[in-house]
Amino acid sequence: MDSIVIEGGHPLSGEIQISGAKNSAIKLQAVCLLTDKKVTLKNMPRLADTRFMGQLLAHMGVDVEEGPGSQMTLHAKSLSSTTAPYDLVRKMRASFNVLGPLIARTGAAKVSLPGGCAIGARPVDLHLKALEALGAQITLDEGYVIANAKDGLRGADITFPFISVGATEHTMLAAVLAKGKTVLNNAAREPEIIDLAECLNAMGAKITGAGRSMIEIEGVKSLGGVTHSVVPDRIEAGTYALAAATVGGKVKLTNLRPDHLGSLWPLIAQAGSDVQLQADSVIIQRNGTELRPVDIDTQAYPGYPTDLQAQFMAMMTLADGVSIIRENIFENRFMHCPELSRMGANITVSGREAIVRGVKSLHGAPVMATDLRASASLISAGLAAKGSTTIGRVYHLDRGFEHIEIKLGQCGAKIKRVSE
Ligand code: EPZ
């Protein structure tokens, strides 16, 4: 199994180009199930998760073609299977989102329940209730969801009891082909939702309000093909911005949407870095200024993202004072704390809060990644630490960061991948 080995203590300096967003790309891949025409996705990140989704779609009879460059073409001319087996769904939770499009296109589907994961139980009850509201009959059998809508789906007025990115996207993916109008209240407002709506609308769907709490979808009979460019990955961009702010130096991030990280920039500045925002790039600079403590509180968009909580904590381990990090989205997303502590951090976790008492320096250590964003926080800490850090279970990183060691290496980081 691969490890990442980092020789810490070198400031970062250079430019990093941001890839397409993983969390948008995998839902956009599922869009192909809604049409017998070609779906071409540009700015696709090359990641383990987009590969898993490609494998699942290929299993259903979709023609999946990678390249040239960062392009992927998906053609579901006809479907040979409407089953998503456990072996493929368990590798990536978001693949559960094929259920809605399969019902919408064929009136029937059998999709494995995704199960829990390292950051929490992560049920799919909201997804299933919304699909039932659209007229799907759902039964659970031996870990599978079996869904039928023989006469097709019909529009419905749905109010989510709390905000869920996945349930909002999943319901959109089913409602676009339903008869009549669907209204989603208390919908998620993430940029990835807007990206999905823009792609579906370019195929002929009638979605309005994406990016606001109320989304309206007028069902259409069929959807055509599309060429769509995946929105830049705001979490990847935020991760590198936080790494630069934690380690120090000057890094320019290009090919991103700085407006998608409106909650992050003021906090990085408050913590001691200079932040220069341009239309599609950002420069983060910290030369000698001490890191200052800042509290964060994760929230649904446009609040501070849970997917950047671990990386912010890594920065706060070196701040001159105490900060409080509150995680509101997932119940078990502090698995990086014991690992950061192995590197000399002083963190006390109490329920949904972590109290971080800044230390003068971190030291390198062998550590283990537990999930994707936790791994990124260990990279940041390793780059800032004195000495050598070895991060195991690199497959977590490969799920969501394209060429992370190459991108950081271009900025002077002493980082390499080692195969055992
Ligand atoms: C998406 O997960 C992202 N994943 C997550 O990124 C991200 O952390 C999360 O949104 C929040 O922004 C993808 O897009 C693939 P939710 P999702 O439904 O859709 C609970 C990463 O590292 N819930 O908004 O699964 C749920 O357990 C990943 O890239 C229910 O109880 O998140 C959680 O506590 C990790 N029932 C909360 O809602 C449901 O039916 C919000 O989850 C659905 C969700």
Tab-separated table of C-alpha atoms and ligand atoms in Angstrom:
chain	number	residue	atom	x	y	z
A	1	MET	CA	0.000	0.000	0.000
A	2	ASP	CA	1.220	3.522	-0.838
A	3	SER	CA	2.282	6.106	1.756
A	4	ILE	CA	2.989	9.812	1.474
A	5	VAL	CA	6.276	10.903	3.014
A	6	ILE	CA	6.786	14.578	3.834
A	7	GLU	CA	9.909	16.406	4.970
A	8	GLY	CA	8.324	19.377	6.756
A	9	GLY	CA	9.338	22.929	7.464
A	10	HIS	CA	9.673	24.352	3.928
A	11	PRO	CA	7.482	27.320	2.974
A	12	LEU	CA	5.301	26.898	-0.112
A	13	SER	CA	5.824	29.062	-3.144
A	14	GLY	CA	4.266	28.687	-6.589
A	15	GLU	CA	1.056	28.125	-8.465
A	16	ILE	CA	-1.564	25.371	-8.254
A	17	GLN	CA	-4.268	24.774	-10.820
A	18	ILE	CA	-7.543	23.623	-9.304
A	19	SER	CA	-9.327	20.601	-10.830
A	20	GLY	CA	-13.022	19.977	-11.397
A	21	ALA	CA	-15.083	19.288	-8.283
A	22	LYS	CA	-15.285	15.659	-7.210
A	23	ASN	CA	-18.607	16.187	-5.464
A	24	SER	CA	-20.133	17.669	-8.589
A	25	ALA	CA	-18.501	15.288	-11.073
A	26	ILE	CA	-19.886	12.086	-9.585
A	27	LYS	CA	-23.491	13.393	-9.641
A	28	LEU	CA	-22.996	14.734	-13.193
A	29	GLN	CA	-21.886	11.247	-14.237
A	30	ALA	CA	-25.247	9.887	-13.020
A	31	VAL	CA	-27.032	12.357	-15.331
A	32	CYS	CA	-26.186	10.133	-18.308
A	33	LEU	CA	-28.772	7.601	-17.093
A	34	LEU	CA	-31.535	10.103	-17.903
A	35	THR	CA	-30.937	10.187	-21.662
A	36	ASP	CA	-30.079	7.892	-24.565
A	37	LYS	CA	-27.885	10.686	-25.977
A	38	LYS	CA	-24.201	11.386	-25.240
A	39	VAL	CA	-23.175	13.291	-22.105
A	40	THR	CA	-19.704	14.823	-22.397
A	41	LEU	CA	-18.131	16.165	-19.216
A	42	LYS	CA	-15.134	18.482	-19.408
A	43	ASN	CA	-12.829	19.533	-16.546
A	44	MET	CA	-13.402	16.060	-15.031
A	45	PRO	CA	-11.022	15.295	-12.177
A	46	ARG	CA	-9.179	11.966	-12.494
A	47	LEU	CA	-9.964	10.403	-9.128
A	48	ALA	CA	-10.704	7.029	-7.616
A	49	ASP	CA	-14.312	8.168	-6.988
A	50	THR	CA	-14.994	9.192	-10.599
A	51	ARG	CA	-13.454	5.864	-11.678
A	52	PHE	CA	-15.758	3.931	-9.278
A	53	MET	CA	-18.767	5.771	-10.677
A	54	GLY	CA	-17.604	4.977	-14.223
A	55	GLN	CA	-17.350	1.288	-13.285
A	56	LEU	CA	-20.866	1.262	-11.836
A	57	LEU	CA	-22.302	2.963	-14.932
A	58	ALA	CA	-20.412	0.582	-17.241
A	59	HIS	CA	-21.952	-2.300	-15.254
A	60	MET	CA	-25.374	-0.927	-16.266
A	61	GLY	CA	-24.454	-0.847	-19.945
A	62	VAL	CA	-23.232	2.742	-20.224
A	63	ASP	CA	-20.415	3.375	-22.688
A	64	VAL	CA	-17.765	5.198	-20.640
A	65	GLU	CA	-14.889	6.827	-22.483
A	66	GLU	CA	-12.099	8.717	-20.702
A	67	GLY	CA	-10.123	11.424	-22.487
A	68	PRO	CA	-8.846	13.267	-24.340
A	69	GLY	CA	-7.391	15.259	-21.427
A	70	SER	CA	-9.798	15.799	-18.610
A	71	GLN	CA	-12.873	14.817	-20.621
A	72	MET	CA	-15.246	11.918	-20.028
A	73	THR	CA	-18.008	10.839	-22.386
A	74	LEU	CA	-20.895	8.750	-21.128
A	75	HIS	CA	-23.455	7.193	-23.412
A	76	ALA	CA	-26.394	5.261	-21.949
A	77	LYS	CA	-27.966	4.392	-25.323
A	78	SER	CA	-29.710	1.480	-23.681
A	79	LEU	CA	-29.356	-0.002	-20.211
A	80	SER	CA	-28.428	-3.653	-19.753
A	81	SER	CA	-29.037	-3.635	-15.986
A	82	THR	CA	-30.915	-1.500	-13.462
A	83	THR	CA	-29.157	-3.055	-10.474
A	84	ALA	CA	-26.366	-1.347	-8.527
A	85	PRO	CA	-24.676	-4.141	-6.566
A	86	TYR	CA	-23.278	-3.773	-3.049
A	87	ASP	CA	-19.713	-4.418	-4.202
A	88	LEU	CA	-19.769	-1.283	-6.363
A	89	VAL	CA	-21.946	0.993	-4.148
A	90	ARG	CA	-19.955	0.295	-0.975
A	91	LYS	CA	-16.815	1.762	-2.568
A	92	MET	CA	-18.488	5.160	-2.863
A	93	ARG	CA	-21.650	6.318	-1.092
A	94	ALA	CA	-22.668	8.852	-3.738
A	95	SER	CA	-23.168	6.048	-6.258
A	96	PHE	CA	-26.471	5.461	-4.415
A	97	ASN	CA	-27.675	8.507	-6.398
A	98	VAL	CA	-28.173	6.318	-9.488
A	99	LEU	CA	-31.431	5.104	-7.902
A	100	GLY	CA	-33.504	8.196	-8.804
A	101	PRO	CA	-32.387	8.473	-12.449
A	102	LEU	CA	-32.887	4.716	-12.949
A	103	ILE	CA	-36.483	4.907	-11.684
A	104	ALA	CA	-37.093	8.038	-13.759
A	105	ARG	CA	-35.833	6.397	-16.957
A	106	THR	CA	-37.010	2.795	-16.595
A	107	GLY	CA	-39.639	2.751	-13.821
A	108	ALA	CA	-37.662	0.229	-11.760
A	109	ALA	CA	-34.324	-0.119	-9.959
A	110	LYS	CA	-32.513	-2.215	-7.390
A	111	VAL	CA	-29.714	-0.352	-5.629
A	112	SER	CA	-27.674	-1.427	-2.635
A	113	LEU	CA	-27.990	0.691	0.512
A	114	PRO	CA	-24.664	2.484	0.991
A	115	GLY	CA	-24.064	1.766	4.697
A	116	GLY	CA	-22.264	4.006	7.199
A	117	CYS	CA	-18.767	5.435	6.894
A	118	ALA	CA	-15.917	6.774	9.011
A	119	ILE	CA	-17.455	10.228	9.521
A	120	GLY	CA	-20.884	9.066	10.695
A	121	ALA	CA	-23.946	6.868	10.137
A	122	ARG	CA	-25.064	8.878	7.072
A	123	PRO	CA	-28.557	7.451	6.493
A	124	VAL	CA	-30.484	7.915	3.222
A	125	ASP	CA	-33.983	8.278	4.705
A	126	LEU	CA	-34.487	11.739	3.163
A	127	HIS	CA	-33.604	10.399	-0.285
A	128	LEU	CA	-36.106	7.536	0.022
A	129	LYS	CA	-38.934	9.706	1.407
A	130	ALA	CA	-38.494	12.176	-1.453
A	131	LEU	CA	-38.546	9.400	-4.074
A	132	GLU	CA	-41.703	7.986	-2.435
A	133	ALA	CA	-43.292	11.450	-2.584
A	134	LEU	CA	-42.588	11.382	-6.330
A	135	GLY	CA	-44.581	8.145	-6.544
A	136	ALA	CA	-41.910	5.432	-6.304
A	137	GLN	CA	-42.890	2.332	-4.351
A	138	ILE	CA	-39.959	1.382	-2.208
A	139	THR	CA	-39.180	-1.792	-0.320
A	140	LEU	CA	-36.015	-2.812	1.438
A	141	ASP	CA	-34.756	-6.331	0.969
A	142	GLU	CA	-31.469	-7.805	2.197
A	143	GLY	CA	-29.613	-4.496	2.094
A	144	TYR	CA	-31.100	-3.412	-1.232
A	145	VAL	CA	-33.624	-0.718	-2.105
A	146	ILE	CA	-36.128	-2.079	-4.595
A	147	ALA	CA	-38.063	0.696	-6.281
A	148	ASN	CA	-40.920	0.666	-8.771
A	149	ALA	CA	-42.826	3.398	-10.545
A	150	LYS	CA	-44.578	1.525	-13.349
A	151	ASP	CA	-46.693	4.510	-14.406
A	152	GLY	CA	-43.775	6.931	-14.097
A	153	LEU	CA	-42.938	9.497	-11.424
A	154	ARG	CA	-45.162	12.509	-10.735
A	155	GLY	CA	-44.231	15.932	-9.387
A	156	ALA	CA	-44.683	16.649	-5.685
A	157	ASP	CA	-44.237	19.368	-3.076
A	158	ILE	CA	-41.368	18.180	-0.839
A	159	THR	CA	-40.037	19.858	2.300
A	160	PHE	CA	-36.761	18.478	3.631
A	161	PRO	CA	-36.725	18.445	7.467
A	162	PHE	CA	-33.068	19.556	7.362
A	163	ILE	CA	-30.620	20.439	4.616
A	164	SER	CA	-29.090	17.544	2.709
A	165	VAL	CA	-26.873	18.008	-0.334
A	166	GLY	CA	-27.273	14.409	-1.473
A	167	ALA	CA	-31.067	14.286	-1.025
A	168	THR	CA	-31.524	17.598	-2.876
A	169	GLU	CA	-29.421	16.405	-5.833
A	170	HIS	CA	-30.984	12.956	-5.857
A	171	THR	CA	-34.525	14.338	-5.915
A	172	MET	CA	-33.603	16.729	-8.742
A	173	LEU	CA	-32.190	13.805	-10.721
A	174	ALA	CA	-35.519	11.966	-10.436
A	175	ALA	CA	-37.965	14.897	-10.700
A	176	VAL	CA	-36.648	16.211	-14.043
A	177	LEU	CA	-38.503	13.417	-15.869
A	178	ALA	CA	-41.569	13.299	-13.560
A	179	LYS	CA	-45.038	14.325	-14.789
A	180	GLY	CA	-45.866	17.813	-13.556
A	181	LYS	CA	-44.175	20.182	-11.162
A	182	THR	CA	-41.937	19.416	-8.170
A	183	VAL	CA	-41.112	21.978	-5.506
A	184	LEU	CA	-38.198	21.348	-3.139
A	185	ASN	CA	-38.314	23.384	0.067
A	186	ASN	CA	-35.329	23.721	2.417
A	187	ALA	CA	-33.095	22.557	-0.434
A	188	ALA	CA	-29.283	22.625	-0.184
A	189	ARG	CA	-27.688	25.676	-1.874
A	190	GLU	CA	-24.168	24.377	-2.614
A	191	PRO	CA	-22.463	25.404	-5.913
A	192	GLU	CA	-22.553	21.715	-6.876
A	193	ILE	CA	-26.379	21.897	-6.883
A	194	ILE	CA	-26.236	24.830	-9.306
A	195	ASP	CA	-23.754	22.924	-11.478
A	196	LEU	CA	-26.104	19.941	-11.646
A	197	ALA	CA	-29.093	22.161	-12.487
A	198	GLU	CA	-27.149	23.960	-15.231
A	199	CYS	CA	-26.137	20.651	-16.804
A	200	LEU	CA	-29.708	19.270	-16.639
A	201	ASN	CA	-31.178	22.512	-18.027
A	202	ALA	CA	-28.721	22.401	-20.933
A	203	MET	CA	-30.209	18.944	-21.680
A	204	GLY	CA	-33.718	20.377	-21.764
A	205	ALA	CA	-34.792	20.154	-18.091
A	206	LYS	CA	-36.781	23.025	-16.546
A	207	ILE	CA	-35.221	23.756	-13.162
A	208	THR	CA	-35.376	27.171	-11.535
A	209	GLY	CA	-34.119	28.356	-8.154
A	210	ALA	CA	-30.994	26.145	-7.837
A	211	GLY	CA	-28.712	27.889	-5.334
A	212	ARG	CA	-31.723	29.063	-3.316
A	213	SER	CA	-33.740	27.246	-0.650
A	214	MET	CA	-36.696	26.642	-2.951
A	215	ILE	CA	-36.094	24.786	-6.210
A	216	GLU	CA	-38.858	24.320	-8.774
A	217	ILE	CA	-38.723	21.588	-11.395
A	218	GLU	CA	-41.209	21.364	-14.243
A	219	GLY	CA	-40.964	17.755	-15.459
A	220	VAL	CA	-40.187	17.136	-19.141
A	221	LYS	CA	-40.786	14.044	-21.311
A	222	SER	CA	-37.162	13.476	-22.327
A	223	LEU	CA	-33.681	14.963	-22.104
A	224	GLY	CA	-31.097	15.394	-24.845
A	225	GLY	CA	-27.304	15.157	-24.883
A	226	VAL	CA	-24.943	17.771	-23.457
A	227	THR	CA	-21.359	18.977	-23.203
A	228	HIS	CA	-20.806	20.432	-19.747
A	229	SER	CA	-17.758	21.647	-17.847
A	230	VAL	CA	-17.527	20.576	-14.179
A	231	VAL	CA	-17.408	23.479	-11.694
A	232	PRO	CA	-13.968	24.017	-10.050
A	233	ASP	CA	-13.432	22.124	-6.798
A	234	ARG	CA	-13.930	24.632	-3.979
A	235	ILE	CA	-12.827	22.082	-1.382
A	236	GLU	CA	-9.587	21.308	-3.194
A	237	ALA	CA	-8.977	25.072	-3.520
A	238	GLY	CA	-9.737	25.651	0.163
A	239	THR	CA	-7.421	22.787	1.130
A	240	TYR	CA	-4.437	24.304	-0.713
A	241	ALA	CA	-5.280	27.800	0.537
A	242	LEU	CA	-5.259	26.483	4.109
A	243	ALA	CA	-2.043	24.530	3.511
A	244	ALA	CA	-0.327	27.732	2.304
A	245	ALA	CA	-1.683	29.685	5.277
A	246	THR	CA	-0.563	26.946	7.701
A	247	VAL	CA	2.933	26.390	6.299
A	248	GLY	CA	3.625	29.977	5.172
A	249	GLY	CA	4.984	31.314	1.867
A	250	LYS	CA	3.083	32.537	-1.183
A	251	VAL	CA	0.779	30.386	-3.320
A	252	LYS	CA	-1.425	31.366	-6.232
A	253	LEU	CA	-4.440	29.157	-6.905
A	254	THR	CA	-5.843	29.305	-10.430
A	255	ASN	CA	-8.947	28.014	-12.245
A	256	LEU	CA	-11.289	28.383	-9.269
A	257	ARG	CA	-14.392	30.304	-8.283
A	258	PRO	CA	-13.282	32.401	-5.258
A	259	ASP	CA	-16.931	33.402	-4.698
A	260	HIS	CA	-17.692	29.764	-3.809
A	261	LEU	CA	-15.482	30.080	-0.710
A	262	GLY	CA	-16.898	33.292	0.724
A	263	SER	CA	-16.959	31.860	4.255
A	264	LEU	CA	-13.271	30.833	4.146
A	265	TRP	CA	-11.330	33.912	2.990
A	266	PRO	CA	-12.164	36.234	5.945
A	267	LEU	CA	-11.206	33.467	8.390
A	268	ILE	CA	-7.836	32.826	6.699
A	269	ALA	CA	-7.192	36.585	6.808
A	270	GLN	CA	-8.239	36.762	10.468
A	271	ALA	CA	-5.778	33.932	11.199
A	272	GLY	CA	-2.883	36.025	9.836
A	273	SER	CA	-2.542	35.515	6.070
A	274	ASP	CA	-2.870	38.028	3.283
A	275	VAL	CA	-5.625	36.990	0.850
A	276	GLN	CA	-5.831	38.571	-2.619
A	277	LEU	CA	-8.954	37.604	-4.556
A	278	GLN	CA	-9.178	37.896	-8.338
A	279	ALA	CA	-11.926	36.791	-10.744
A	280	ASP	CA	-10.736	33.186	-11.081
A	281	SER	CA	-7.640	33.042	-8.878
A	282	VAL	CA	-6.499	33.709	-5.308
A	283	ILE	CA	-3.098	34.486	-3.782
A	284	ILE	CA	-2.468	33.399	-0.197
A	285	GLN	CA	0.604	34.797	1.479
A	286	ARG	CA	2.028	34.567	5.002
A	287	ASN	CA	5.618	35.538	5.629
A	288	GLY	CA	6.576	35.549	9.274
A	289	THR	CA	3.222	36.740	10.709
A	290	GLU	CA	2.126	34.566	13.652
A	291	LEU	CA	-0.962	32.421	13.211
A	292	ARG	CA	-3.847	33.784	15.293
A	293	PRO	CA	-6.617	31.652	16.840
A	294	VAL	CA	-10.001	31.732	15.076
A	295	ASP	CA	-13.151	29.754	15.951
A	296	ILE	CA	-15.134	27.951	13.248
A	297	ASP	CA	-18.569	26.437	13.122
A	298	THR	CA	-19.436	24.173	10.165
A	299	GLN	CA	-22.744	24.828	8.392
A	300	ALA	CA	-24.481	24.037	5.121
A	301	TYR	CA	-23.533	26.392	2.246
A	302	PRO	CA	-22.999	29.355	2.319
A	303	GLY	CA	-21.693	28.615	5.843
A	304	TYR	CA	-18.225	27.239	6.616
A	305	PRO	CA	-17.898	23.789	4.901
A	306	THR	CA	-17.497	20.633	6.953
A	307	ASP	CA	-15.148	19.410	4.195
A	308	LEU	CA	-12.615	22.102	5.265
A	309	GLN	CA	-12.960	21.609	9.017
A	310	ALA	CA	-10.014	19.226	9.482
A	311	GLN	CA	-7.698	21.408	7.356
A	312	PHE	CA	-8.593	24.536	9.375
A	313	MET	CA	-7.925	22.628	12.567
A	314	ALA	CA	-4.451	21.684	11.330
A	315	MET	CA	-3.740	25.416	10.963
A	316	MET	CA	-5.117	26.197	14.417
A	317	THR	CA	-2.795	23.648	16.067
A	318	LEU	CA	-0.027	26.215	15.416
A	319	ALA	CA	-1.950	29.383	16.362
A	320	ASP	CA	-0.921	31.644	19.198
A	321	GLY	CA	-3.881	30.862	21.487
A	322	VAL	CA	-7.024	28.750	21.829
A	323	SER	CA	-9.614	28.126	19.121
A	324	ILE	CA	-12.884	26.224	19.173
A	325	ILE	CA	-13.877	24.128	16.179
A	326	ARG	CA	-17.536	23.076	16.119
A	327	GLU	CA	-18.715	20.355	13.710
A	328	ASN	CA	-22.465	20.570	13.066
A	329	ILE	CA	-22.918	18.423	9.955
A	330	PHE	CA	-21.452	14.998	10.817
A	331	GLU	CA	-21.439	13.378	14.256
A	332	ASN	CA	-18.039	11.712	13.995
A	333	ARG	CA	-15.765	14.006	12.051
A	334	PHE	CA	-12.901	14.459	14.529
A	335	MET	CA	-10.956	11.316	13.664
A	336	HIS	CA	-7.978	13.466	12.630
A	337	CYS	CA	-7.577	14.816	16.189
A	338	PRO	CA	-5.673	11.845	17.678
A	339	GLU	CA	-3.441	11.782	14.600
A	340	LEU	CA	-2.668	15.518	14.848
A	341	SER	CA	-1.969	14.966	18.557
A	342	ARG	CA	0.637	12.348	17.598
A	343	MET	CA	2.428	15.208	15.841
A	344	GLY	CA	2.429	17.341	18.996
A	345	ALA	CA	-0.935	19.149	18.687
A	346	ASN	CA	-2.936	19.907	21.827
A	347	ILE	CA	-6.601	19.112	21.089
A	348	THR	CA	-9.457	18.155	23.420
A	349	VAL	CA	-12.645	16.836	21.847
A	350	SER	CA	-15.915	17.160	23.707
A	351	GLY	CA	-19.000	16.060	21.754
A	352	ARG	CA	-19.295	18.224	18.664
A	353	GLU	CA	-16.543	20.636	19.738
A	354	ALA	CA	-12.780	20.450	19.613
A	355	ILE	CA	-10.725	22.836	21.724
A	356	VAL	CA	-7.399	23.477	20.045
A	357	ARG	CA	-4.624	24.995	22.145
A	358	GLY	CA	-1.967	26.237	19.767
A	359	VAL	CA	1.594	24.910	20.161
A	360	LYS	CA	4.874	26.498	19.001
A	361	SER	CA	5.673	23.670	16.574
A	362	LEU	CA	4.561	20.244	15.392
A	363	HIS	CA	6.938	17.323	14.887
A	364	GLY	CA	6.823	14.684	12.165
A	365	ALA	CA	5.359	11.253	12.975
A	366	PRO	CA	3.866	8.206	11.292
A	367	VAL	CA	0.094	8.852	11.050
A	368	MET	CA	-2.966	7.195	9.520
A	369	ALA	CA	-5.649	8.816	7.394
A	370	THR	CA	-9.231	7.929	8.298
A	371	ASP	CA	-11.135	9.797	5.604
A	372	LEU	CA	-10.458	12.031	2.659
A	373	ARG	CA	-10.453	15.467	4.292
A	374	ALA	CA	-8.758	14.186	7.465
A	375	SER	CA	-5.909	12.995	5.227
A	376	ALA	CA	-5.602	16.498	3.785
A	377	SER	CA	-5.266	17.959	7.286
A	378	LEU	CA	-2.407	15.548	8.005
A	379	ILE	CA	-0.647	16.656	4.812
A	380	SER	CA	-0.934	20.303	5.914
A	381	ALA	CA	0.356	19.466	9.391
A	382	GLY	CA	3.185	17.361	7.931
A	383	LEU	CA	4.280	20.212	5.646
A	384	ALA	CA	4.435	22.576	8.630
A	385	ALA	CA	6.025	20.106	11.079
A	386	LYS	CA	9.708	19.707	11.876
A	387	GLY	CA	11.057	16.409	10.550
A	388	SER	CA	9.515	13.588	8.599
A	389	THR	CA	5.846	12.541	8.492
A	390	THR	CA	4.598	9.351	6.882
A	391	ILE	CA	0.887	9.202	6.077
A	392	GLY	CA	-0.604	5.745	5.567
A	393	ARG	CA	-3.856	4.718	3.841
A	394	VAL	CA	-3.256	7.086	0.948
A	395	TYR	CA	-6.232	5.593	-0.931
A	396	HIS	CA	-8.408	8.055	0.996
A	397	LEU	CA	-6.523	10.963	-0.609
A	398	ASP	CA	-6.712	9.409	-4.050
A	399	ARG	CA	-10.512	9.421	-3.799
A	400	GLY	CA	-10.677	13.201	-3.885
A	401	PHE	CA	-7.408	14.999	-4.670
A	402	GLU	CA	-5.948	14.843	-8.167
A	403	HIS	CA	-2.117	14.608	-8.154
A	404	ILE	CA	-1.823	16.115	-4.666
A	405	GLU	CA	1.876	15.326	-4.254
A	406	ILE	CA	2.666	16.721	-7.716
A	407	LYS	CA	0.686	19.937	-7.149
A	408	LEU	CA	2.310	20.554	-3.753
A	409	GLY	CA	5.730	19.464	-5.060
A	410	GLN	CA	5.489	22.223	-7.694
A	411	CYS	CA	5.290	24.697	-4.800
A	412	GLY	CA	8.486	23.470	-3.201
A	413	ALA	CA	6.978	20.939	-0.785
A	414	LYS	CA	9.245	17.990	-0.013
A	415	ILE	CA	6.573	15.365	-0.525
A	416	LYS	CA	6.678	11.984	-2.230
A	417	ARG	CA	4.597	8.882	-2.697
A	418	VAL	CA	6.223	5.655	-1.604
A	419	SER	CA	4.960	2.227	-2.711
A	420	GLU	CA	5.622	-0.694	-0.390
B	1	EPZ	C1	-22.126	15.672	0.600
B	1	EPZ	O1	-22.446	14.507	1.338
B	1	EPZ	C2	-20.670	15.562	0.235
B	1	EPZ	N1	-20.444	14.347	-0.527
B	1	EPZ	C3	-19.817	15.520	1.508
B	1	EPZ	O2	-18.453	15.501	1.145
B	1	EPZ	C4	-20.090	16.787	2.319
B	1	EPZ	O3	-19.373	16.710	3.531
B	1	EPZ	C5	-21.580	16.900	2.611
B	1	EPZ	O4	-22.342	16.852	1.360
B	1	EPZ	C6	-21.957	18.171	3.335
B	1	EPZ	O5	-21.538	19.271	2.600
B	1	EPZ	C7	-20.729	14.326	-1.816
B	1	EPZ	O6	-21.186	15.291	-2.410
B	1	EPZ	C8	-20.406	13.069	-2.535
B	1	EPZ	P1	-25.695	15.547	3.336
B	1	EPZ	P2	-23.959	14.107	1.604
B	1	EPZ	O7	-26.778	14.696	2.785
B	1	EPZ	O8	-24.779	14.530	0.443
B	1	EPZ	C9	-27.623	13.580	7.280
B	1	EPZ	C10	-16.259	14.626	1.081
B	1	EPZ	O9	-15.303	14.522	1.898
B	1	EPZ	N2	-28.563	12.871	6.393
B	1	EPZ	O10	-25.767	17.025	3.114
B	1	EPZ	O11	-23.974	12.694	1.999
B	1	EPZ	C11	-26.191	13.136	7.103
B	1	EPZ	O12	-25.906	11.958	7.823
B	1	EPZ	C12	-17.677	14.313	1.470
B	1	EPZ	O13	-16.084	14.972	-0.092
B	1	EPZ	C13	-29.596	12.108	6.940
B	1	EPZ	O14	-29.716	11.994	8.175
B	1	EPZ	O15	-24.274	15.040	2.858
B	1	EPZ	C14	-25.437	14.348	7.584
B	1	EPZ	O16	-25.340	14.331	8.985
B	1	EPZ	C15	-17.794	13.809	2.867
B	1	EPZ	N3	-30.455	11.485	6.090
B	1	EPZ	C16	-26.322	15.514	7.149
B	1	EPZ	O17	-27.608	14.942	6.916
B	1	EPZ	C17	-30.351	11.600	4.743
B	1	EPZ	O18	-31.178	10.981	4.019
B	1	EPZ	C18	-25.896	16.239	5.875
B	1	EPZ	O19	-25.581	15.279	4.894
B	1	EPZ	C19	-29.337	12.372	4.198
B	1	EPZ	C20	-28.447	13.014	5.041
